[in-house]
Short mmCIF file of C-alpha atoms and ligand atoms in Angstrom, two decimals:
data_model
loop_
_atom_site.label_atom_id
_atom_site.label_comp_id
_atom_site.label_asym_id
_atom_site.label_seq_id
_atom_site.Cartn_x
_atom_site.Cartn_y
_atom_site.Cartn_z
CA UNK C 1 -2.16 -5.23 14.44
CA UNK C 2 -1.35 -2.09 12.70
CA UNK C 3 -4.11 0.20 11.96
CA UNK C 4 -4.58 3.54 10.00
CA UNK C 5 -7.77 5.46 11.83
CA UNK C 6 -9.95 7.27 9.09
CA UNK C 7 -11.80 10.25 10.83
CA UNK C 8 -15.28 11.81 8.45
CA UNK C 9 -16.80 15.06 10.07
CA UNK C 10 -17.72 16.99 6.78
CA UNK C 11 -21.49 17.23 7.95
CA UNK C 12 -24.51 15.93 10.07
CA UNK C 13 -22.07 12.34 10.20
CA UNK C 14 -18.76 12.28 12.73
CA UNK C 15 -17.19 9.17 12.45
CA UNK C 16 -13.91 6.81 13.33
CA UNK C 17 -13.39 3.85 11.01
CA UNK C 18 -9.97 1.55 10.20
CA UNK C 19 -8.62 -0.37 7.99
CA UNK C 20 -5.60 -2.03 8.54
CA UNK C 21 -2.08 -0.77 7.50
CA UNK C 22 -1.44 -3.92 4.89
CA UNK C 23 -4.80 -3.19 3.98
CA UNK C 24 -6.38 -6.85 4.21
CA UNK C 25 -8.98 -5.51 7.10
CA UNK C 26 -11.31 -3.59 6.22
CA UNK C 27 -12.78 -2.64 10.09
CA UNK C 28 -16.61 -1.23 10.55
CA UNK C 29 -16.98 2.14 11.71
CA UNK C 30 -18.87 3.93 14.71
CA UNK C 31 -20.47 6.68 13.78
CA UNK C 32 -23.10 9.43 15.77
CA UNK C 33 -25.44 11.71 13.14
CA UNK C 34 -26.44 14.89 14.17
CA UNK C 35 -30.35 15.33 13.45
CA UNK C 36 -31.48 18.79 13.34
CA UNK C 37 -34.82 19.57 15.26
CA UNK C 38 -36.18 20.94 12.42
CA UNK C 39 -35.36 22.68 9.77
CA UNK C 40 -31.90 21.54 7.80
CA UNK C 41 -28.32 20.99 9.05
CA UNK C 42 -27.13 24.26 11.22
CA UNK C 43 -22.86 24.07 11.00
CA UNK C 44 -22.20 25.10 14.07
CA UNK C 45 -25.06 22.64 15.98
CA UNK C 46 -23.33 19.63 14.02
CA UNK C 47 -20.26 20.91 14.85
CA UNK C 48 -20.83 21.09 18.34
CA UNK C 49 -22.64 17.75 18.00
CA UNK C 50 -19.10 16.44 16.59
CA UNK C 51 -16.96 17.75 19.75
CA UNK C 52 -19.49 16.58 22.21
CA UNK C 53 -19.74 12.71 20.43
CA UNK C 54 -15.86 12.92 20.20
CA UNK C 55 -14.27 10.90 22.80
CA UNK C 56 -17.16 8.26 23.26
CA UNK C 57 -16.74 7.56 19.70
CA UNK C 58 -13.66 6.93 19.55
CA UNK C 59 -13.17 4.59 22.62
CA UNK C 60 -16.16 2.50 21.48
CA UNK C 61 -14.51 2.06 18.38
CA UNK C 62 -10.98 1.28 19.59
CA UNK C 63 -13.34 -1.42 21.75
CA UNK C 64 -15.16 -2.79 18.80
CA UNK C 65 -11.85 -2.86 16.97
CA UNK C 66 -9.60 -4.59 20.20
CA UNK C 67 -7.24 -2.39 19.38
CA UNK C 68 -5.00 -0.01 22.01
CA UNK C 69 -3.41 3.49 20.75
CA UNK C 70 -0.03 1.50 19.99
CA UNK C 71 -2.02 -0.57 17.11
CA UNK C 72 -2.68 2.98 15.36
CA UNK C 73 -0.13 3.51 12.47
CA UNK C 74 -1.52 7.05 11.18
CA UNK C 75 -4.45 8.97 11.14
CA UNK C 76 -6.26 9.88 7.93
CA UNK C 77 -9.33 12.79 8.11
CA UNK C 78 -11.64 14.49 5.15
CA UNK C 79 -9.85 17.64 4.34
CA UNK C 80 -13.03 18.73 2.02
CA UNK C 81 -15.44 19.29 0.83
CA UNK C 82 -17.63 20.14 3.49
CA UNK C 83 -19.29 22.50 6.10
CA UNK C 84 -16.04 24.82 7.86
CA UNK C 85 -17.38 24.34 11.42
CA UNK C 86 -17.91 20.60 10.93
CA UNK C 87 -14.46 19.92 8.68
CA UNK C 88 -12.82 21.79 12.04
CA UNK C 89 -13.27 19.37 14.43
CA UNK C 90 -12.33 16.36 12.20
CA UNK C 91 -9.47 18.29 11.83
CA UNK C 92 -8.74 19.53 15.19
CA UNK C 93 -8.76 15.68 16.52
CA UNK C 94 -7.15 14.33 13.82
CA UNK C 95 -3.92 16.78 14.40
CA UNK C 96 -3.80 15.98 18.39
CA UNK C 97 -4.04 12.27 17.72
CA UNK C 98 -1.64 12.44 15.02
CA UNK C 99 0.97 14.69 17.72
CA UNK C 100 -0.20 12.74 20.13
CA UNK C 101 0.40 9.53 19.07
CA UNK C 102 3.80 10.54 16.62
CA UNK C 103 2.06 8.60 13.85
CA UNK C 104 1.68 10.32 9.93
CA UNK C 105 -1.38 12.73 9.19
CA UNK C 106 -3.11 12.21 6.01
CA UNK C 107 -5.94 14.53 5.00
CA UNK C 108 -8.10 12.94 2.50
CA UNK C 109 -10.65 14.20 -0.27
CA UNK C 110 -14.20 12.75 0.91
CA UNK C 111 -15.40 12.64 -2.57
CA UNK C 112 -12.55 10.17 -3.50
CA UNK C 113 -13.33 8.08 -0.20
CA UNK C 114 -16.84 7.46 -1.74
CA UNK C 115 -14.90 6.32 -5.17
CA UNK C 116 -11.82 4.12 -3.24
CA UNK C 117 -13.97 2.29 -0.71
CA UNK C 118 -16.63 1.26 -3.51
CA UNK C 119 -13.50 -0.36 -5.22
CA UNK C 120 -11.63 -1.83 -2.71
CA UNK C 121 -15.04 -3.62 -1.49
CA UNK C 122 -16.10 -4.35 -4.98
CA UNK C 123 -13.31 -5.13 -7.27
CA UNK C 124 -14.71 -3.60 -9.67
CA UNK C 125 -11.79 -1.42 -11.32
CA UNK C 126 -12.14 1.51 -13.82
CA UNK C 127 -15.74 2.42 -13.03
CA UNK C 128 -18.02 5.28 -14.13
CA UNK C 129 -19.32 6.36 -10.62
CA UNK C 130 -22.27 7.51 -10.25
CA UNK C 131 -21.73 9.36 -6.86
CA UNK C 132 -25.32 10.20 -5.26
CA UNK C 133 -25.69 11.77 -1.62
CA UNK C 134 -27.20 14.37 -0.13
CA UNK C 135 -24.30 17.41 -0.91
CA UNK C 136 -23.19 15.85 -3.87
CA UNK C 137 -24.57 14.84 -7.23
CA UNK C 138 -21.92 13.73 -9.76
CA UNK C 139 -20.84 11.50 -12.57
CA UNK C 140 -16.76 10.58 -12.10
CA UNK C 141 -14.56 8.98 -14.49
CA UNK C 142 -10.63 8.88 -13.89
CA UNK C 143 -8.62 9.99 -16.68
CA UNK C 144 -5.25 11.10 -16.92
CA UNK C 145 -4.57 10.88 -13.20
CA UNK C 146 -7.27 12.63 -11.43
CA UNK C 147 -10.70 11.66 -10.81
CA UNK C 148 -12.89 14.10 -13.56
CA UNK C 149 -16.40 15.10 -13.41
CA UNK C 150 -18.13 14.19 -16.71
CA UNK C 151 -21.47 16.02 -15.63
CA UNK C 152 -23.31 17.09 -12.17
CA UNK C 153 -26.56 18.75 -10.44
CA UNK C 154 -26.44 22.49 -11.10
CA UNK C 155 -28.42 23.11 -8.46
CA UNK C 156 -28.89 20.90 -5.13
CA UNK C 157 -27.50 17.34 -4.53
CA UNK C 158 -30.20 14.57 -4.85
CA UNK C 159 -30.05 13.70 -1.48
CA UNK C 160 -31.11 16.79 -0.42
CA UNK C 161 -33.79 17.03 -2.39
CA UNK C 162 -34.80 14.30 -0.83
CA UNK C 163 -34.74 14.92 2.46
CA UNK C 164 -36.39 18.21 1.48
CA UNK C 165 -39.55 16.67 0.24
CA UNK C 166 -39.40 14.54 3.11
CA UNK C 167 -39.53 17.29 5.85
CA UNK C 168 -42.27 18.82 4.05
CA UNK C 169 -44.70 16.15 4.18
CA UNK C 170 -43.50 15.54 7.57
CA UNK C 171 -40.59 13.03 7.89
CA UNK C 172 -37.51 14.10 9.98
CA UNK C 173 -34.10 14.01 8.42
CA UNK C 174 -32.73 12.05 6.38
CA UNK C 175 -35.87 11.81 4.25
CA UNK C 176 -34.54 9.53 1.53
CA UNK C 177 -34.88 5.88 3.68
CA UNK C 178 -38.93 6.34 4.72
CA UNK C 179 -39.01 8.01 1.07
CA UNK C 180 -38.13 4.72 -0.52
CA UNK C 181 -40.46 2.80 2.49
CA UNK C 182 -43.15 4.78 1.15
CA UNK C 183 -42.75 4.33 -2.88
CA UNK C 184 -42.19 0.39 -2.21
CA UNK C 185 -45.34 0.21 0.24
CA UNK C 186 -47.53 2.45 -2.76
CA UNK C 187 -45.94 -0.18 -5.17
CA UNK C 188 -46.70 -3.66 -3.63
CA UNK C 189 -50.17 -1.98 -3.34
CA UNK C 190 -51.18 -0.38 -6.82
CA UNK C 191 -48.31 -1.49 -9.06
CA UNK C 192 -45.59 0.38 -10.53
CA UNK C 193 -47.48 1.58 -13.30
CA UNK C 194 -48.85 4.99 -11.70
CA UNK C 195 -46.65 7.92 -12.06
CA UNK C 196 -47.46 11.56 -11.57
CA UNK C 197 -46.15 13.95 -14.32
CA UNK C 198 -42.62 15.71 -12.53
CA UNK C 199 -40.18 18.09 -14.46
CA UNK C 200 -37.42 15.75 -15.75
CA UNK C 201 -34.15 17.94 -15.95
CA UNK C 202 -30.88 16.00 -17.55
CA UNK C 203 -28.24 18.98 -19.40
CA UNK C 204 -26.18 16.95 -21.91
CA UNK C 205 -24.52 15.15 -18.74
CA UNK C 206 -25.78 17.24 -15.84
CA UNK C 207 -28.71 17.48 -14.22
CA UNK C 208 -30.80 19.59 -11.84
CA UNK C 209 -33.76 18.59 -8.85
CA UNK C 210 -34.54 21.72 -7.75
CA UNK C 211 -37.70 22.22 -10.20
CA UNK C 212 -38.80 18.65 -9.39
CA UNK C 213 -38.23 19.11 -5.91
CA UNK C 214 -41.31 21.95 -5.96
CA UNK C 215 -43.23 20.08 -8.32
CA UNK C 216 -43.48 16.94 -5.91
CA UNK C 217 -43.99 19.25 -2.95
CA UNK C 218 -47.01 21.62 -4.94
CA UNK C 219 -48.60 17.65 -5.16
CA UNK C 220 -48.41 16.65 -1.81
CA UNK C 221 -50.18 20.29 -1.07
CA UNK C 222 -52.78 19.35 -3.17
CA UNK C 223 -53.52 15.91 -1.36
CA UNK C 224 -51.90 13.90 -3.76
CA UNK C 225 -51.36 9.71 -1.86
CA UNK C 226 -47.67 10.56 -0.26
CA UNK C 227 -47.16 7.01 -1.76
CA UNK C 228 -47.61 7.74 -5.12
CA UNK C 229 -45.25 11.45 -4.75
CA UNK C 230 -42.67 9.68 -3.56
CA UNK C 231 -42.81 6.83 -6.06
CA UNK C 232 -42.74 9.15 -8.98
CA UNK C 233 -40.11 11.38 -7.47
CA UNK C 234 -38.00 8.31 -6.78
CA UNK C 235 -38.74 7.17 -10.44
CA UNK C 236 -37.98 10.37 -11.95
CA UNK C 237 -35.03 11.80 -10.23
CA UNK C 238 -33.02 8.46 -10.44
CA UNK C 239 -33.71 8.28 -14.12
CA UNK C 240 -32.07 11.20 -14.84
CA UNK C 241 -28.81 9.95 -13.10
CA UNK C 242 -29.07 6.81 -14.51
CA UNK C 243 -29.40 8.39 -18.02
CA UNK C 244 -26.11 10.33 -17.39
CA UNK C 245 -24.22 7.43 -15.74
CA UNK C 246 -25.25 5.57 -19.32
CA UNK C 247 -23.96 8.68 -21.37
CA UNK C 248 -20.60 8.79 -19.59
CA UNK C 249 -20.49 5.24 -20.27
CA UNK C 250 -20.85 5.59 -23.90
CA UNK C 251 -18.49 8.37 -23.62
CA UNK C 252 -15.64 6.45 -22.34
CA UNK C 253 -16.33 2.89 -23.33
CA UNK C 254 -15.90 1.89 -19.81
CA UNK C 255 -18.31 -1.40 -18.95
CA UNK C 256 -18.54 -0.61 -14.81
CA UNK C 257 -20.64 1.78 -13.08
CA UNK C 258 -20.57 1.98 -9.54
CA UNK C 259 -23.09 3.46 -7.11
CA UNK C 260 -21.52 5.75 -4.04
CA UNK C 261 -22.70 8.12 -1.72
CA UNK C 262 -25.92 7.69 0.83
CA UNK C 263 -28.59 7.47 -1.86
CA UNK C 264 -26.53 4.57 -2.82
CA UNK C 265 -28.20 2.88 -0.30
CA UNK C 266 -31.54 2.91 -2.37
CA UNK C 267 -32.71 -0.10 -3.59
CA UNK C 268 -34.46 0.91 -6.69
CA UNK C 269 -31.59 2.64 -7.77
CA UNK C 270 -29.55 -0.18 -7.49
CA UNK C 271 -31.72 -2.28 -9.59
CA UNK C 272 -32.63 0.87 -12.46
CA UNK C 273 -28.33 0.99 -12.68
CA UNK C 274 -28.20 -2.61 -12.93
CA UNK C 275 -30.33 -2.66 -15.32
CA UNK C 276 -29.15 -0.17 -17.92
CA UNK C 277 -25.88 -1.36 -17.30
CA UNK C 278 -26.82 -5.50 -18.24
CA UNK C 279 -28.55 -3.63 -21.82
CA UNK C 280 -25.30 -2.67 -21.96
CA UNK C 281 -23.14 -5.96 -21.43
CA UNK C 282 -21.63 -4.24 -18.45
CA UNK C 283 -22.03 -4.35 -14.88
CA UNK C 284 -23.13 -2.18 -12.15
CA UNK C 285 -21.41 -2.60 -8.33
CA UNK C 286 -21.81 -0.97 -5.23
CA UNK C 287 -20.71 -1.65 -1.31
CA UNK C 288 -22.82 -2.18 1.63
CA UNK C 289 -25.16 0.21 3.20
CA UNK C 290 -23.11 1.09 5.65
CA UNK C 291 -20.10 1.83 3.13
CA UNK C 292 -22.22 4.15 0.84
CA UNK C 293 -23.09 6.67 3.94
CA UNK C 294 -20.93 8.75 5.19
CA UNK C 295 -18.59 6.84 7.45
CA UNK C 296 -14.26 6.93 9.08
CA UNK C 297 -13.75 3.72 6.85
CA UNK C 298 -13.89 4.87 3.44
CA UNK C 299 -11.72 7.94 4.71
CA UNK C 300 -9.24 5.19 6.41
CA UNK C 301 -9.19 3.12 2.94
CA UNK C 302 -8.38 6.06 0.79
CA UNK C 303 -5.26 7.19 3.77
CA UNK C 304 -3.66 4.24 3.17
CA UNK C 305 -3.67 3.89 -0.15
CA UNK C 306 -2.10 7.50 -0.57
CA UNK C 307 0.32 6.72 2.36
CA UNK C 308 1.61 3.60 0.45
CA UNK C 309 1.83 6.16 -2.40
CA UNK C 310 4.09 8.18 -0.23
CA UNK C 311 1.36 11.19 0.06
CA UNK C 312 1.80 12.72 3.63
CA UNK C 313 0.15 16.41 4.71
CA UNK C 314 2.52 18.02 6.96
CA UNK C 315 0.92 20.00 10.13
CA UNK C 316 1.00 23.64 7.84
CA UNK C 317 -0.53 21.94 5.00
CA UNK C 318 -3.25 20.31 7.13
CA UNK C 319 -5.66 23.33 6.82
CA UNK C 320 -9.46 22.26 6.04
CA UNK C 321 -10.63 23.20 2.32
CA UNK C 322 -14.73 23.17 2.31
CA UNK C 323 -14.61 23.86 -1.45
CA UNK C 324 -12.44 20.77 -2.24
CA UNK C 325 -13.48 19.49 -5.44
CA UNK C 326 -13.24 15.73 -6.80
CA UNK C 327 -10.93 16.63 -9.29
CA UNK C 328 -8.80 18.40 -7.69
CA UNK C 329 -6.85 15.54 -5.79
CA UNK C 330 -4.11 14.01 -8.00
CA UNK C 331 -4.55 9.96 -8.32
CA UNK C 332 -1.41 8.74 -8.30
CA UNK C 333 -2.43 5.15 -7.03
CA UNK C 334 -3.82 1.84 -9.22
P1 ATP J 1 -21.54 14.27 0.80
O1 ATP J 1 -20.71 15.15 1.68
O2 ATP J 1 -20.76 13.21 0.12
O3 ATP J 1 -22.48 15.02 -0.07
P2 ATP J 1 -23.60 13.68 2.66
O4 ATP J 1 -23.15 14.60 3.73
O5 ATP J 1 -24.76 14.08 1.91
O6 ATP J 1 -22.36 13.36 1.78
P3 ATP J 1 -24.18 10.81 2.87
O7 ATP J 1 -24.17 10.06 4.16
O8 ATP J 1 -23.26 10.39 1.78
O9 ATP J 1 -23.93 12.30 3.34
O10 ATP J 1 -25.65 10.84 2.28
C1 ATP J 1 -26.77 11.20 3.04
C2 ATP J 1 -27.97 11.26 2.10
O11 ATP J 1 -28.32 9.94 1.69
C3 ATP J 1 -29.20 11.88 2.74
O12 ATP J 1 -29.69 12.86 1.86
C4 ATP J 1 -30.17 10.69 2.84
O13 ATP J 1 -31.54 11.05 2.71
C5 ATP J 1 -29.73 9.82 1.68
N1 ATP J 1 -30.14 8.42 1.83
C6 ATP J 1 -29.77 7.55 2.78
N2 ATP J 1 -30.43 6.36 2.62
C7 ATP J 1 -31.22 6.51 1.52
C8 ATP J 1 -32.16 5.66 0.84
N3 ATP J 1 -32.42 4.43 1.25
N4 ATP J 1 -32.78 6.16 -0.25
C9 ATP J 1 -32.54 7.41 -0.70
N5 ATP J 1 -31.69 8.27 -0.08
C10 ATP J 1 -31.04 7.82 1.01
FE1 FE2 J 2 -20.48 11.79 1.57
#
């Protein structure tokens, strides 16, 4: 069994996942998240969360896989964009396995391991994605050989707005999964109907949260049903990206949108992009929970397929690049 190891540490996850080299496995990951106290992410606490979960990780996953260290064909690791201190150690371990073991380092773009693994599980092909997590807010579209950014928050990624509102009415990071517990509870209750007034920000094709982010917050101060908050914020924020996934749509002509990135994992997103895309006559895809978060396997999926492209990163190229952006990573693959 030949495997390529896909290593993610660009923030709170740290994470080993595989696919294998001929690319018909697709193997699950085991992943540890570091969970601040309080407050948001510190660096260098996940990072030192990432060196101490390290080793454990990786032999439960090598155990979960039944696979020994001569099953592992190369290693692939995010390269960027990221936190420094957290990129490092994916890095660092990457490197040693890779001398270790005398197998090919890749160093991957994270952004375009959110786009690859949502194909590969999907089928879908030439997709608008709509890539939603908690860094990152962005609508993709590949064109002339790189993956370009039609439109994007110009402010703070949806997810961490989010998990913002969340730790101020109390719930510990990441905010978004109770969020959406709490708008579906306040909707099989009172209906969908209710929806509290919150600043609605879409630029031509980006967008911005940080204004709704204090109007939600200035009505849970004033005792508004936390229900009801997070329903409209839910509502209102994922309209706006649905709005510019449609636009980019109409833009390009393409007919597939696909969903990436943690807030991927909501389930009224899902259905608001299915939606607009069936007005359409297109179709909306995304992969499993586990796939949309950050995770080794979608790192893993997108080393292969720029190993079989012949992509390699020597050892003095391997450097970490935290300001990595989607489009700068030529796409030379189908
Ligand atoms: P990136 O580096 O790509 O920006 P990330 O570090 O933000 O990624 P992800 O694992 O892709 O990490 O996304 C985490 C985000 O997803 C968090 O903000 C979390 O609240 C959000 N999230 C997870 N599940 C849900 C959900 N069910 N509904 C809404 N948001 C969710
Ligand atoms: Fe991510």
């Amino acid at each position: 069994m030949g495997l390529i190891i896909g290593i993610e540490s660009t923030a709170h996850t740290f994470s080993f996942g595989a696919v294998s080299s001929d690319g018909s496995d697709v193997l699950p990951s085991s992943s540890s998240l570091y969970r601040p106290e309080e407050g948001g992410i510190h660096p260098r606490e996940a990072a030192d969360h990432h060196v101490q979960s390290a080793g454990d990780l990786l032999r439960t996953a090598m155990g979960n896989w039944g696979a020994n260290k001569d099953d592992i064909d190369a290693i692939a690791f995010s390269q960027g964009p990221g936190l420094g201190p957290c990129l490092r150690v994916g890095g660092a371990v990457a490197r040693s396995m890779s001398m270790a073991l005398d197998v090919p380092l890749v160093g991957v773009n994270h952004c375009v391991a959110h786009i690859e693994i949502g194909r590969r599980m999907t089928g879908c092909d030439d997709p608008i994605l709509l890539y939603v997590s908690g860094g990152n807010t962005q609508v993709i579209a590949r064109a002339s050989g790189r993956y370009r950014v039609l439109g994007e928050t110009l402010d703070i990624g949806i997810g961490n707005m989010l998990d913002k509102f969340g730790r101020s009415i109390g719930i510990p990071f990441p905010g978004g999964p109770e969020i959406e517990r709490k708008a579906s509870r306040f909707i099989q209750e009172n209906g969908s109907e209710h929806l509290l007034d919150l600043p609605y920000a879409v630029h031509g094709t980006d967008m911005a949260f940080s204004g709704i982010l204090g109007a939600a917050i200035a009505h849970a101060e004033r005792g508004e049903d936390p229900g009801l908050v997070c329903h409209s914020l839910q509502e209102v924020s994922f309209a706006s990206c649905v709005e510019v996934g449609e636009r980019a749509m109409a833009l390009t002509g393409k007919s597939e949108i696909l969903l990436g990135g943690g807030v991927a994992c909501n389930q009224r997103i899902r259905t608001m992009t299915s939606i607009m895309a069936q007005e359409r006559g297109g179709e909306a895809y995304w992969p499993e929970r586990p796939l949309c978060v950050d995770n080794g396997t979608m790192i893993a999926e997108l080393g292969r397929r720029m190993l079989d492209s012949g992509i390699e990163t020597i050892m003095t190229n391997s450097a970490i690049d935290p300001s990595l952006r989607t489009d700068m990573t030529p796409v030379i693959w189908s």
